[in-house]
XYZ file of C-alpha atoms in Angstrom:
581
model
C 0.000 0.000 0.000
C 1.397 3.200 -0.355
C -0.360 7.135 -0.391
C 0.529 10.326 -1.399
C -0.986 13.394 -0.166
C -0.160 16.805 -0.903
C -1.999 19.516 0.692
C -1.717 23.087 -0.226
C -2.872 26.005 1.990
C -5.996 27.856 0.110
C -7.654 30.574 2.001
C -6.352 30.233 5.386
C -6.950 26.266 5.699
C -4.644 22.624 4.590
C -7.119 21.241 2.234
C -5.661 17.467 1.473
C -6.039 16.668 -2.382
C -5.018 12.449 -2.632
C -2.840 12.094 -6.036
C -3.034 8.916 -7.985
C 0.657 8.371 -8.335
C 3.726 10.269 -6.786
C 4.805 13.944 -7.649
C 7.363 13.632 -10.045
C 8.264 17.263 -9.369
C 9.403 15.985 -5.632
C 12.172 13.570 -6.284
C 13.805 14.906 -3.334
C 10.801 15.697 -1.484
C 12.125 14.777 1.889
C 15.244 17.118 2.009
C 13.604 20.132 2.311
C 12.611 18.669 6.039
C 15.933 17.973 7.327
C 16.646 19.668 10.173
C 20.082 21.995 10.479
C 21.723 23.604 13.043
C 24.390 26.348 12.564
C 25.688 26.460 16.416
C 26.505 23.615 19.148
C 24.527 22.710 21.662
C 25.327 22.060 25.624
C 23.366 19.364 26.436
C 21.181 16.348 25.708
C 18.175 18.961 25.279
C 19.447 19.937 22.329
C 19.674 16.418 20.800
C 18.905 14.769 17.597
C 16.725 11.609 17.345
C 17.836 8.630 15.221
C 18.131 4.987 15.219
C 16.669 1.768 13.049
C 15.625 -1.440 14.467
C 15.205 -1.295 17.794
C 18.069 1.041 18.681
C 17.459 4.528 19.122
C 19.867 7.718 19.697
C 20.217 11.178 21.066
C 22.518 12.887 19.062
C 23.991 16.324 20.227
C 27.331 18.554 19.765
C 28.606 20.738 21.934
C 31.449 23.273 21.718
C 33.829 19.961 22.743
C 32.692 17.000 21.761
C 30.139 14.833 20.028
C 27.353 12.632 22.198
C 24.706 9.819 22.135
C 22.517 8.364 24.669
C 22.095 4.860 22.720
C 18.244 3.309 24.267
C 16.032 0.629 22.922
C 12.709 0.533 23.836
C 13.732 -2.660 25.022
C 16.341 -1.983 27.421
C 14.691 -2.454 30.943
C 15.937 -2.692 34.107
C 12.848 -4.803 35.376
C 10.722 -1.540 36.480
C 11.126 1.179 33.829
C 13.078 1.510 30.333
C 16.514 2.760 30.651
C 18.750 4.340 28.391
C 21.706 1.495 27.713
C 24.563 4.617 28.143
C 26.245 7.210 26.478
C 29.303 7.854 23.956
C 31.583 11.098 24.270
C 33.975 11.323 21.131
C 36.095 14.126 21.205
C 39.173 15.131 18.352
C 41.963 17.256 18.081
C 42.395 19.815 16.936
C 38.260 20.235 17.870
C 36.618 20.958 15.090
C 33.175 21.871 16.592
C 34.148 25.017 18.259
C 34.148 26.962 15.201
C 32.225 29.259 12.997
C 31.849 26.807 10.515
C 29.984 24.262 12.131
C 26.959 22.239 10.826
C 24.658 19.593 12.347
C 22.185 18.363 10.075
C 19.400 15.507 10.674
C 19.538 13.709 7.509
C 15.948 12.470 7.378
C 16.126 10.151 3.868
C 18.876 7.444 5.467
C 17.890 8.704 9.447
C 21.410 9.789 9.792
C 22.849 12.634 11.583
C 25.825 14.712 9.672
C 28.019 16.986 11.669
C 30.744 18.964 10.034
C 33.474 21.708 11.165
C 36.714 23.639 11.555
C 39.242 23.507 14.122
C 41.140 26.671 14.359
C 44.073 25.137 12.114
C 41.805 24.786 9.374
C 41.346 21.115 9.807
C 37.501 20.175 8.208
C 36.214 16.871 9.867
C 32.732 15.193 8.809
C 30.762 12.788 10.862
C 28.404 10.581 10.394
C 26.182 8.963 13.058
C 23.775 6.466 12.053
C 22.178 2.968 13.288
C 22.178 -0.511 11.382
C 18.459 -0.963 10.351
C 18.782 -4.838 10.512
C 21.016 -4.899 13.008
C 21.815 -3.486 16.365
C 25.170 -1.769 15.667
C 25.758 1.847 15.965
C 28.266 3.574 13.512
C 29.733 7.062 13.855
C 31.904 7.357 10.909
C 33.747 10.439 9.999
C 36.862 11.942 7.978
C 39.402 14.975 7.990
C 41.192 16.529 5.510
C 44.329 16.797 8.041
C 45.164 13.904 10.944
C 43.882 14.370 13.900
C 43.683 12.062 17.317
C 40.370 10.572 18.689
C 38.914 9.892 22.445
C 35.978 7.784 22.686
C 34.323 7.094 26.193
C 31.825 5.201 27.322
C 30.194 6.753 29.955
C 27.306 4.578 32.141
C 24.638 6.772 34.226
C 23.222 4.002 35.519
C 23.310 0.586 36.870
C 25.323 -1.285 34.154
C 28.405 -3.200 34.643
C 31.548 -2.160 32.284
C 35.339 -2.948 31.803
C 37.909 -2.423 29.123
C 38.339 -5.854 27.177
C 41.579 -5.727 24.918
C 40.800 -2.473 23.094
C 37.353 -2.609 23.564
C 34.863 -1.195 26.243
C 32.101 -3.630 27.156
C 29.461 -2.994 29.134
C 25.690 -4.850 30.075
C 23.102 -5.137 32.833
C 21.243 -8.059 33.179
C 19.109 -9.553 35.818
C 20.348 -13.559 36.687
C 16.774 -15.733 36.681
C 13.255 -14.735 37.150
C 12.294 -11.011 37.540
C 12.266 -10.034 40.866
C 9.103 -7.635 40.104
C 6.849 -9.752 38.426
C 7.259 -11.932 41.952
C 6.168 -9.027 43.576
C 3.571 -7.676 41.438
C 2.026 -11.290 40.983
C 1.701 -10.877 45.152
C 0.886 -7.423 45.249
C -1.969 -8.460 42.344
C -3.060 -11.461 44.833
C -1.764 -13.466 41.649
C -0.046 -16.193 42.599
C -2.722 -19.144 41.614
C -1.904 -17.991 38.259
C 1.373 -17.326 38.320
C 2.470 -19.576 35.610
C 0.194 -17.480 33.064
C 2.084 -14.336 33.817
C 5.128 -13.805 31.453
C 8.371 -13.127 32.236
C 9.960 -10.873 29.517
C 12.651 -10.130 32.455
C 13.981 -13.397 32.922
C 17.735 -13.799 32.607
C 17.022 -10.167 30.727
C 20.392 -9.042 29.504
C 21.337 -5.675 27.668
C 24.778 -3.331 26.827
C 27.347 -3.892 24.246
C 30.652 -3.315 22.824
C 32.231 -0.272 21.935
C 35.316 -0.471 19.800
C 36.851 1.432 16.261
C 39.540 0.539 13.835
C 42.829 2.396 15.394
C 41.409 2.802 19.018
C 43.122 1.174 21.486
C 42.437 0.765 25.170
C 42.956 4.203 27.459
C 41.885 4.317 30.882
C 38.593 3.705 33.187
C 37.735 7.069 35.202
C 35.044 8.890 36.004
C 32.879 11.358 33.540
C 30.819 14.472 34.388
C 27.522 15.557 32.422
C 24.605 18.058 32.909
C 26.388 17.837 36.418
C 25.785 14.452 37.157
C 28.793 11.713 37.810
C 29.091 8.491 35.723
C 31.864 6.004 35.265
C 33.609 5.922 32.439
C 35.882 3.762 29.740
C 37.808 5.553 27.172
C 39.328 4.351 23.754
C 42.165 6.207 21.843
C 43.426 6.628 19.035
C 47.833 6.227 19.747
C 48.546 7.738 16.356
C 46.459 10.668 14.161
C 44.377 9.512 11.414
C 42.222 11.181 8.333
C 39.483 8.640 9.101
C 36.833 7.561 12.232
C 35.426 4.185 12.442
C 33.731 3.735 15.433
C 30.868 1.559 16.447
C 28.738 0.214 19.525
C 27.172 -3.188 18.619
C 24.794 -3.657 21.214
C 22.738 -7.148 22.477
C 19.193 -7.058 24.185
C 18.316 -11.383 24.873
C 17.264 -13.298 27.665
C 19.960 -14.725 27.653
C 20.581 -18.324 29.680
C 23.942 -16.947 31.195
C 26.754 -14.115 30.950
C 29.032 -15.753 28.733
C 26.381 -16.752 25.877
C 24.942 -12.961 25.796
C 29.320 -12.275 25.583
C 30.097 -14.916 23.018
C 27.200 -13.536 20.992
C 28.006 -10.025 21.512
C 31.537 -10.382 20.324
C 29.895 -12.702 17.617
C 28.291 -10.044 15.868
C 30.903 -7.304 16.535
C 33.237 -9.494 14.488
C 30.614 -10.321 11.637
C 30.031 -6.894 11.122
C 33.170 -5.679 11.263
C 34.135 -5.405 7.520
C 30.297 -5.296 6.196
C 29.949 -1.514 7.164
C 29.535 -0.291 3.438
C 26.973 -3.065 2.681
C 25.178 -2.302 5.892
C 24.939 1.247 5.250
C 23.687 0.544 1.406
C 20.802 -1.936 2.483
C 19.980 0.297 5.925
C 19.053 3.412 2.985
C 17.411 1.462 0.928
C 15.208 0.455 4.005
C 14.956 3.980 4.821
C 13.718 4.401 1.343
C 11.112 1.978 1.202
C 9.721 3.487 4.554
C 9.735 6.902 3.201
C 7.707 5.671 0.176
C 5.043 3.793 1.746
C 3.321 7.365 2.088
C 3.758 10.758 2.133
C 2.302 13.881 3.437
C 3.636 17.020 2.043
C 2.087 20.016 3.081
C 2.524 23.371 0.963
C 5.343 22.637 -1.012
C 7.787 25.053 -1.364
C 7.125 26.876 1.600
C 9.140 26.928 5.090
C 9.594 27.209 8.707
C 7.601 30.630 8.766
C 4.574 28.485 7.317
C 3.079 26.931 10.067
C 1.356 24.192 7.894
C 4.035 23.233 6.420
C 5.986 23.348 10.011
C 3.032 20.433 10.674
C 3.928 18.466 7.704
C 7.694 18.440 8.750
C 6.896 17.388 12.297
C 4.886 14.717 10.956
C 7.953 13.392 8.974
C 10.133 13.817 12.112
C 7.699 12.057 13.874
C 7.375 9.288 11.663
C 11.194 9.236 12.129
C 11.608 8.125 15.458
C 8.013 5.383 15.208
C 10.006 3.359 12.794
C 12.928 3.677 15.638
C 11.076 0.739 16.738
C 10.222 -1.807 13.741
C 11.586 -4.991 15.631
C 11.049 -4.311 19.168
C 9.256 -6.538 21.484
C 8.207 -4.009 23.726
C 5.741 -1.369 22.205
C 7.169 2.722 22.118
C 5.876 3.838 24.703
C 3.574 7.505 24.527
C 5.604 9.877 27.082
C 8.989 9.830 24.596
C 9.303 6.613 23.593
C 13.674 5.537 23.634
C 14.234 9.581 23.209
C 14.134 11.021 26.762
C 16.728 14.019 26.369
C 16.781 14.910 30.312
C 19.953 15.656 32.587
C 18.815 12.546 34.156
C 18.128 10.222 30.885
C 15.603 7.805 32.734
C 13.172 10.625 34.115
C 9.981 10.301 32.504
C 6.728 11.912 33.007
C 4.085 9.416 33.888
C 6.552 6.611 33.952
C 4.788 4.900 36.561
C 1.820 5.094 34.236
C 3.575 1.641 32.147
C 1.521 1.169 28.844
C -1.436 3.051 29.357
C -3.445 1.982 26.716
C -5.837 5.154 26.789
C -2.396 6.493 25.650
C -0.607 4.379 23.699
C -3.377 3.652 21.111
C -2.604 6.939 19.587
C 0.723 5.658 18.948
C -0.299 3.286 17.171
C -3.415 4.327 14.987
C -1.936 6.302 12.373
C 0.236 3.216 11.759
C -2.574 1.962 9.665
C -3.129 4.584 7.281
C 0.392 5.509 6.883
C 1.629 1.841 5.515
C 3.622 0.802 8.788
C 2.629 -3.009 9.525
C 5.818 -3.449 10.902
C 5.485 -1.089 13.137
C 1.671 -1.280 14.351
C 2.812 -5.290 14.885
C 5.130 -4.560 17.931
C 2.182 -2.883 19.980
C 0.061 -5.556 18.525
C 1.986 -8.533 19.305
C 2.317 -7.012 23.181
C -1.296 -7.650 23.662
C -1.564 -11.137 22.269
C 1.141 -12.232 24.129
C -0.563 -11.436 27.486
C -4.073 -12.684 26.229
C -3.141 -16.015 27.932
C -2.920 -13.720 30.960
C -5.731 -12.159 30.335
C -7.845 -15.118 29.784
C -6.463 -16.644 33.338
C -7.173 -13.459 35.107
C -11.016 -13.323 34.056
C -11.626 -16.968 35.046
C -9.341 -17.123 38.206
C -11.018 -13.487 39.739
C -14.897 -13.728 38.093
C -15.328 -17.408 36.951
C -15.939 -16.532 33.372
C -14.706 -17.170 30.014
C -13.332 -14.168 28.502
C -10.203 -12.289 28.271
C -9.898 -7.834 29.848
C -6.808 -5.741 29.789
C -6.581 -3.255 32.510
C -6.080 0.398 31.063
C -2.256 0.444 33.258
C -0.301 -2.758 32.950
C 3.076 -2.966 33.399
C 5.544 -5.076 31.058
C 4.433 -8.145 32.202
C 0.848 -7.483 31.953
C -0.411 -6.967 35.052
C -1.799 -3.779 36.786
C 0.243 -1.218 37.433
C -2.202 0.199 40.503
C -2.455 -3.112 41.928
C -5.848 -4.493 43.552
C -6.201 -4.002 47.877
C -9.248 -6.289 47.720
C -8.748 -9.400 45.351
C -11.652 -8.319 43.333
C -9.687 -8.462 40.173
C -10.044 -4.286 39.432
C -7.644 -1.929 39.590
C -8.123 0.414 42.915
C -8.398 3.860 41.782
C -12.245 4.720 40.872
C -11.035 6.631 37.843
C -9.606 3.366 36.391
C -11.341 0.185 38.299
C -13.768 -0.418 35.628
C -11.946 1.098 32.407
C -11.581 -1.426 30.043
C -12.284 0.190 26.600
C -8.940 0.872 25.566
C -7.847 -2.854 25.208
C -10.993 -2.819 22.697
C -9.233 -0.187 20.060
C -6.200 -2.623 20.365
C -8.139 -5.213 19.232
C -10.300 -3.362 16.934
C -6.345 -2.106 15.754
C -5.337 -5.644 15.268
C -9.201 -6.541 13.221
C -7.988 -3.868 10.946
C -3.858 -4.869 10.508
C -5.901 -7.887 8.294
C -7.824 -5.295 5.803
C -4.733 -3.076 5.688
C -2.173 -5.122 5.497
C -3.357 -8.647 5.075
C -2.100 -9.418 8.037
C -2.703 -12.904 9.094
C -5.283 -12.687 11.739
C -5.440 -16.290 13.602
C -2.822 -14.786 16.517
C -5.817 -11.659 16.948
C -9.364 -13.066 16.124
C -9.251 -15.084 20.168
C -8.327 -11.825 21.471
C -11.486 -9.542 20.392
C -13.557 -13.009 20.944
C -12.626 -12.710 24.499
C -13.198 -9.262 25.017
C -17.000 -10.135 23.750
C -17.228 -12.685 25.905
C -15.834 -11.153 29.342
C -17.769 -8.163 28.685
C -21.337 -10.500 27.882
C -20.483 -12.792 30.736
C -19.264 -10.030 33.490
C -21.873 -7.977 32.998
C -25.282 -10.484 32.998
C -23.757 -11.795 36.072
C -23.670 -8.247 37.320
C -27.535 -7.122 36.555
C -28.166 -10.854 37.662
C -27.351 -10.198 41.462
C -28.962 -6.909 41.005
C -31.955 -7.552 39.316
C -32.536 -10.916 39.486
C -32.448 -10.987 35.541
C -29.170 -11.012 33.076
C -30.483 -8.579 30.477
C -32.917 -5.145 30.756
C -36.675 -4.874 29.886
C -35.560 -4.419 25.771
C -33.145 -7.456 26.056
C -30.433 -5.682 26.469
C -27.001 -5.663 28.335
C -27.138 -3.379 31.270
C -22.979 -2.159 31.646
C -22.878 -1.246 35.318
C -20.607 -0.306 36.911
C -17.980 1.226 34.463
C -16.128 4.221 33.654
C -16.120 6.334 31.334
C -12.973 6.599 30.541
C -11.220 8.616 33.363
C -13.342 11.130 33.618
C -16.854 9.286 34.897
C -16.989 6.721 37.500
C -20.047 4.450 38.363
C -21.154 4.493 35.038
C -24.149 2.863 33.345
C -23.665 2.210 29.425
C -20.806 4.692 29.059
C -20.776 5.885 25.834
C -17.011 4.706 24.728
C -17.466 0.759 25.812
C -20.751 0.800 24.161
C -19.504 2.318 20.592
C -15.813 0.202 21.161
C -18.103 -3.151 21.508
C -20.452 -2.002 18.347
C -17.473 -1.298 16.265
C -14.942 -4.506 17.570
C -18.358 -6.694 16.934
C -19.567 -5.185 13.581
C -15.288 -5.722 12.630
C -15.307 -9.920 14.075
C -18.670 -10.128 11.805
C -17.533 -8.516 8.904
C -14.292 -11.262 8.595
C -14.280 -13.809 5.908
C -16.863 -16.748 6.852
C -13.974 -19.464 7.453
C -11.578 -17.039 9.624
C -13.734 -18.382 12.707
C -15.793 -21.330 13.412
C -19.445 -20.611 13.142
C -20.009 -21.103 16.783
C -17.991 -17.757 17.216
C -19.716 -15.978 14.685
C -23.098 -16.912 16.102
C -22.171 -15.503 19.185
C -20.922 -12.086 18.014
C -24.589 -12.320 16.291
C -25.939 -12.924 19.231
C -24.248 -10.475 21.293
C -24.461 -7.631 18.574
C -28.333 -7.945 19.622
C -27.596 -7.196 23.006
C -25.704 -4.006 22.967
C -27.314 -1.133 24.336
C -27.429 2.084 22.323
C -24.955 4.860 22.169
C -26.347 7.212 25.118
C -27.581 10.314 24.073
C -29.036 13.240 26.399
C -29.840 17.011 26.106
C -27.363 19.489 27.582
C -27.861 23.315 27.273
C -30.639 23.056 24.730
C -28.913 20.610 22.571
C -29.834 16.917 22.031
C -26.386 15.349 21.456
C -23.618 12.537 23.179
C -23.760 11.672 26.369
C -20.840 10.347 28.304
C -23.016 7.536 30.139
C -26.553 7.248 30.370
C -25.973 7.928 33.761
C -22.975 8.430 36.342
C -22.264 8.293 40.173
C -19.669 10.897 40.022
C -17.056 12.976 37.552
C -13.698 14.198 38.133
C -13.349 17.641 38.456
C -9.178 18.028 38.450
C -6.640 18.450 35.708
C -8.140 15.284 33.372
C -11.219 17.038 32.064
C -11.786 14.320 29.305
C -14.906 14.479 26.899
C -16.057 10.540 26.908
C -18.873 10.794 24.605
C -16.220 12.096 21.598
C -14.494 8.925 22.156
């Protein structure tokens, strides 16, 4: 599949006008995006993203040296994402001190190009760029006149490193089971089904090895940035040179033990070691391909002072660092995804939110439009893999068949607010009942098939469930209300819910009731043999049951209503507006 958009600005508003076929006139359509910066910066704030695979970087210069943060989205350390650790290369004479310096995020390979002159008139040009296919980062440069090179490897965090010959290694890695999914699986009053919870932790083992052609081994210390202390491992080079190879080849596994993640480490580092001009050929033409699976260009031509077409380059930029994360197993997550930029790298804002789906689904919807099954799959593939969780939960907590995802669950999918009463909810009242957001995952992974043809036998069980824990929770609800599963008209009676975060004690919230309608009308609307009839007669069945979208009349208008009725709303900072979900 592949779009093209172009939208020019007429009277004050982006009108988009689809074209049949690519503008020839853009050949070079990207370029005009790439973003270029004329002075250093001094600190990660002032950053570039880039990275392929599952390896992203922040890229930034200041008036003495060049830095990364390299991340993944999945390097854990059990409890959050972590940033793996940090490169400093400096040179001499410094080139990036002077007037002529560039930095330039090269958008059509993801690269970022940094150019200057030292004070001698020595020009050097980098390149920093990451292995779409595999998990090695380059930084390769050249000078017109020799010059020396320090590389360090500088660890913020918890991660063990050493020098190694005339290499720096470095990892973290937990030995065995995760010590938090133990204690969430108590906290959760879990521990019946223990053996349905995953363990994406166990023997989890990231870092890497950073080594160049002409760097040899220099000395272990300490390094200081944004004022914080780190440790530090530095490579040099013991003669000058016109020419910087440097690279980090980096290992995320579960490992069995510390020397199979090492041999394997060192495994690829070698492999690779001679295949850099291949690598760099085949990770462009990947870029390529993703740049032509769509396009929005918005008012050719124009510029920065154009803030339309300012949206159009943020989308590209955007798009940039999604496909940071084509072969992940964890999804990106919403609050920065691998490309926190803080003093402190690992400071995130609602990082103790985990995957909130309410949150990460608009990650992942514009995947579908925009051509990027590869991408949509890795949030995709997150929630089938804890369906079998998900399944066990309903049954061991409520006795029924069906499968719920909590709106917070961590990594391993379990609640992130765990439950004080074994009743199987989350605790707060904003939350203990909001369940719809699992729905547009589904409804996300229903649509991957029309899309993408993606092969939908892993995701069909998973919106089946949801059906059936919602049909089965709720007519044993109204039961030991009423005395009756269904209302008067035959109809499911959803109480209590939430809509969303913003209405508690909900009956029929208006979300869950269109996210049923829409996941059910999707399960009916597959090919007859992509489900055995017995499944399809009971999305028929339950299609009947659904109560309609509520409606009510507010200051003279007849329109939405979040519920069709509520016990109480939330009157703080998260003003939300179910009814336009």
């Amino acid at each position: 599949m592949k779009h093209t958009l172009i939208a020019p600005l007429l009277f004050g508003s982006a009108l988009l006008a689809a074209a049949a076929s690519p503008p020839p006139e853009f050949p070079g359509w990207l370029d005009s995006y790439n973003v270029v910066w004329t002075v250093p910066g001094a600190k990660a704030l002032h950053s570039m993203p880039c990275g392929g695979g599952n390896v992203a970087l922040n890229v930034w210069t200041t008036p003495e040296a060049l830095l990364f943060y390299i991340a993944s989205p999945d390097s854990w350390n059990g409890r959050t994402q972590v940033k793996m650790g940090r490169v400093r290369l400096t040179l001499s004479p410094n080139p990036f001190a002077g007037d002529s310096f560039r930095q330039e995020q090269h958008l059509a390979d993801n690269s970022v190009r940094i150019s200057g002159r030292a004070a001698d008139g020595t020009q050097v040009k980098l390149r920093v760029w990451v292995d779409a296919f595999q998990p090695v980062v380059h930084v390769e440069g050249e000078s017109d006149r020799p010059v020396s090179a320090t590389a360090a490897l500088e660890l913020p965090g918890d991660a063990e490193g050493r020098l190694d010959g005339n290499t720096a290694v470095w990892r973290f890695r937990i030995d065995g089971p995760s010590p938090q999914r133990l204690d969430l699986i108590g906290k959760n009053h879990a521990a019946a089904i223990a053996d349905a919870v995953p363990d994406p932790m166990a023997n989890h083992t990231w870092g890497g090895r950073l080594s160049g052609a002409g760097f040899t081994a220099g000395a272990a210390g300490e390094a200081v940035n944004e004022g914080i202390q780190s440790r530090a491992w530095t490579l040099t080079t013991p003669t000058h040179t016109t020419r910087i190879d440097l690279r980090a080849t980096l290992r995320i596994a579960q490992d069995a033990s510390v020397d199979v993640w090492e041999r394997e480490v060192a495994a690829l580092e070698t492999r690779t070691r001679g295949t850099a001009d291949a690598d760099r050929a085949r990770t462009a033409a990947w870029w390529a391909g993703f740049w032509d699976r769509s396009h929005i260009v918005v008012n050719p031509g124009k510029s920065a002072d154009d803030p339309a077409w300012e949206a159009g380059r943020n989308y590209q930029l955007f798009r940039a660092m999604l496909a940071a994360n084509r072969s992940g197993v964890m999804p990106t997550l919403f609050n920065g995804g691998p490309f926190l930029l803080e003093a402190k790298p690992d400071d995130r804002q609602w990082g103790h939110a985990g995957f909130t789906a309410q949150n990460q689904r608009l990650v992942h919807w514009p995947m579908l439009k925009s051509g990027d099954a590869d991408l949509l799959a890795v949030g995709l593939n997150f929630y089938q893999a804890r369906h079998g969780l998900a399944l066990a939960w309903a049954k061991h907590f409520w006795g029924i068949d069906g499968a719920v995802f909590h709106e917070d669950i961590d990594l391993f999918g379990l609640p992130v607010y765990t439950t004080k009463d074994a009743s199987g909810h989350t605790d707060p009242v904003c939350l203990r009942y909001h369940y719809v957001s699992g729905i547009e995952f589904a409804l996300m992974m229903l649509q991957s098939g029309s899309y993408f043809g993606t092969d939908l036998r892993p995701y069909v069980p998973v919106a089946d469930g949801m059906l059936r824990f919602f049909d089965q929770f709720y007519r044993a609800r109204h039961k030991a209300a009423a005395g009756v599963e269904l209302d008067a008209n035959g109809r499911l009676v959803l109480y209590p819910g939430n809509a969303v975060e913003s209405h508690a004690g909900t009956t029929n919230d208006a979300p869950t009731v269109a996210g049923l309608t829409a996941l059910t009308d999707a399960l009916l609307a597959l090919p007859a043999d992509a489900a055995p009839a017995e499944r399809r007669a009971f999305w028929t069945a339950f299609r009947a049951t659904l109560p309609p979208v509520p409606v009510h009349d507010w200051k003279g208008a007849h329109q939405l209503a979040p519920a069709q009725s509520w016990e109480s709303q939330r009157s703080d900072f998260n003003m939300e507006l179910p009814h336009l979900y």
